[in-house]
C-alpha positions in Angstrom: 1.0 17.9 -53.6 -1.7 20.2 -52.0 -3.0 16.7 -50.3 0.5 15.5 -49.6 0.9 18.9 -47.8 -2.3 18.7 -46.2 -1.7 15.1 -44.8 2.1 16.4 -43.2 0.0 19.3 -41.7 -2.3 17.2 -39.8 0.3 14.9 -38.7 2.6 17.7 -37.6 -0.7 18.9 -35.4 -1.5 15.6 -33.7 2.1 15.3 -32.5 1.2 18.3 -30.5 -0.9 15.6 -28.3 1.9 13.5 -27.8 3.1 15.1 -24.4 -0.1 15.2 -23.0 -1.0 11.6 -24.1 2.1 10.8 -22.6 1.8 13.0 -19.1 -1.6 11.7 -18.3 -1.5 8.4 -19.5 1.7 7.5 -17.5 -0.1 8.5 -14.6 -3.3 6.6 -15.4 -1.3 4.0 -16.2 0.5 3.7 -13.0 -3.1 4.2 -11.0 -4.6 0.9 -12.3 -1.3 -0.2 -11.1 -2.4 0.0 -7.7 0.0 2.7 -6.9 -1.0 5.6 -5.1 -1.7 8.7 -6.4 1.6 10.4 -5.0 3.7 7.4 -6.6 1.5 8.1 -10.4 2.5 11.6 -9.8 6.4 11.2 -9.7 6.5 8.9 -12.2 4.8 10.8 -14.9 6.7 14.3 -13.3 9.8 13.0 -13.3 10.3 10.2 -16.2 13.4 11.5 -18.3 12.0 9.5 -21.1 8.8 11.0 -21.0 10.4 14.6 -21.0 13.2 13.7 -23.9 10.4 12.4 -25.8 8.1 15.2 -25.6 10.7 17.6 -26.7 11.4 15.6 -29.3 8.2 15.0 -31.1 7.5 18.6 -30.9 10.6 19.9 -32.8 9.8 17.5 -35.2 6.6 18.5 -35.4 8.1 22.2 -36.8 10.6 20.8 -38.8 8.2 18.0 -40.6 6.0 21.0 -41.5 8.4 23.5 -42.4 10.3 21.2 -44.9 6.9 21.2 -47.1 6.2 25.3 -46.7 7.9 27.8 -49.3 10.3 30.1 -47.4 7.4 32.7 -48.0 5.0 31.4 -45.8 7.3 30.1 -43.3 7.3 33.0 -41.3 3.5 32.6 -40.6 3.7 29.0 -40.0 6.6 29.5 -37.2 3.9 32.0 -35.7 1.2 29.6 -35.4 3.8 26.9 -34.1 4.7 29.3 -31.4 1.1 30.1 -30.5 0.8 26.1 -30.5 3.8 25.3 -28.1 2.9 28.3 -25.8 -0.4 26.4 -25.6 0.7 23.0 -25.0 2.8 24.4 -22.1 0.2 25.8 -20.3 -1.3 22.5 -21.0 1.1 20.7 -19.6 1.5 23.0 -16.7 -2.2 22.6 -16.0 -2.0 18.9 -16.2 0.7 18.7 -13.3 -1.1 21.1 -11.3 -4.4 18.9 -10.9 -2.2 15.5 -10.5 -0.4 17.6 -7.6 -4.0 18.2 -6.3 -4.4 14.4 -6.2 -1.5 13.3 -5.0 -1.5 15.3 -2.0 -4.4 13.6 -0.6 -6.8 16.5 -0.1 -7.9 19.4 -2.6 -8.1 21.9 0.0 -3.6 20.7 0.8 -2.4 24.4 -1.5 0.7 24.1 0.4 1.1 20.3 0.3 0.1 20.2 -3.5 2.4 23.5 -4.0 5.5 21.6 -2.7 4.7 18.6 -5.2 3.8 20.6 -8.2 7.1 22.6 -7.6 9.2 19.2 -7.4 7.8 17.8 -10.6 11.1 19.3 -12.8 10.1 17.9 -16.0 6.4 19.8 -16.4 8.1 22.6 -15.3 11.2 22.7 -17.5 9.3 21.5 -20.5 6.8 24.9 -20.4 10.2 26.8 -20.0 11.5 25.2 -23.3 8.4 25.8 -25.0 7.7 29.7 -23.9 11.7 30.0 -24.9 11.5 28.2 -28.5 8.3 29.8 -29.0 10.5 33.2 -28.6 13.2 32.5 -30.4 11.4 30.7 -33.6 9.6 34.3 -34.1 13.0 36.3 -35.0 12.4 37.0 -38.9 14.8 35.3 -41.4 17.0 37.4 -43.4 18.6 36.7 -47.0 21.9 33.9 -47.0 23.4 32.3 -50.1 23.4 28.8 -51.1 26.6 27.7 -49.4 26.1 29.6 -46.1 22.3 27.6 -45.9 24.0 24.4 -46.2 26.3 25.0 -43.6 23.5 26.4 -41.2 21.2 23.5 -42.3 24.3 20.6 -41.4 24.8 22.8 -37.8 21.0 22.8 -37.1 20.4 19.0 -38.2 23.8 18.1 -35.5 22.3 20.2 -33.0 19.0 18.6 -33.3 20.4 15.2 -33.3 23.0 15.8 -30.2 20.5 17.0 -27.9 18.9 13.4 -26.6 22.6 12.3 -26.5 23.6 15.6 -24.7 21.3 14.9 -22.1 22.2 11.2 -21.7 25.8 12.2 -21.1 24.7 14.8 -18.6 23.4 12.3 -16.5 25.6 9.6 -16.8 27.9 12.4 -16.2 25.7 13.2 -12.7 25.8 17.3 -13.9 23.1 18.9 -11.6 19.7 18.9 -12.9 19.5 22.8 -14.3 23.0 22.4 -15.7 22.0 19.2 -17.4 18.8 21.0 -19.1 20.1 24.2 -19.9 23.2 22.8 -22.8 20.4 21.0 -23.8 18.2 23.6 -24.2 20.6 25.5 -25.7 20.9 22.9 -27.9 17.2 22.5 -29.1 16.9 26.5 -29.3 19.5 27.1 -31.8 18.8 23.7 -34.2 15.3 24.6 -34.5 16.1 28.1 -34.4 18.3 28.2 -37.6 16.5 25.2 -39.3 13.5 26.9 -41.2 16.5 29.6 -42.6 18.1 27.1 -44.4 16.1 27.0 -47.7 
């Protein structure tokens, strides 16, 4: 059990990589491409996949870990998960500032690189859902009975699932950008919120 536990911890960890593997390795990717710098940078800034999938990996990342942890130590392990997604926004947030440094030709171009780094939404919104998660996740749990966990733990699961198809809709929908990722931020906030109170 202890290696079983040990095993989901380290695979819960290197999930953490995922985005950044992801973010850089688009970008790369599109460089030996023969695309320009500026052309890498959009596409790894503003891929939807690459931003649905990055949230994704990294709530399942909490929940694979929590659903091995006794509700006694959850508590902790939320903490270092925050301390973990505050990390791997900053990361991220990094990461998009040197590609904007690229693609705007010339290292010295603030105000050209500024612009870009500004215009990449997803970097951007992805450190906002991380600092916000990383909030919420730290509100201690309190005391429910069996019934009432099961019902939190169905809600928290359906919010979970909904929120790639939530996003989909928005923009099949066309709902401005910020509309679009705020329901399904709300979404991801509350399901992973309520998830580690349900047992």
């Amino acid at each position: 059990m202890k290696m079983k536990s040990d095993i989901i911890e380290d695979i819960s960890f290197l999930l953490y990589f995922i985005p950044i593997i992801l973010t850089a390795g688009s970008f790369i990717w599109k460089i030996t491409e023969n695309n320009s710098y500026l052309d890498a940078y959009l596409f790894a800034t503003r891929s939807s996949l690459i931003f649905t999938i990055s949230v994704v990996v990294i709530v399942g990342a909490v929940l694979l870990e929590i659903n091995y942890t006794t509700v006694e130590k959850r508590y902790n392990l939320l903490v270092m998960h925050t301390k973990r997604m505050r990390n791997l926004g900053i990361t991220i947030l990094l990461l998009s500032m040197i590609g904007s440094l690229l693609a705007s030709g010339n290292l010295l171009a603030i105000g050209t690189s500024t612009g870009l780094f500004l215009t990449a939404r997803f970097p951007i919104a992805f450190a906002a859902i991380m600092f916000l998660q990383s909030a919420f996740l730290r509100v201690p749990f309190t005391k429910k009975v069996k019934e009432e966990k099961m019902m939190i733990k169905l809600i928290s699961v359906i919010c979970i699932f909904l929120v790639p198809i939530v996003y989909y809709t928005g923009n099949l929908l066309n709902l401005p950008f910020v509309i679009n990722l705020i329901i399904s931020l709300l979404f991801v906030i509350f399901g992973i919120y309520l998830f580690p109170r349900t047992k």
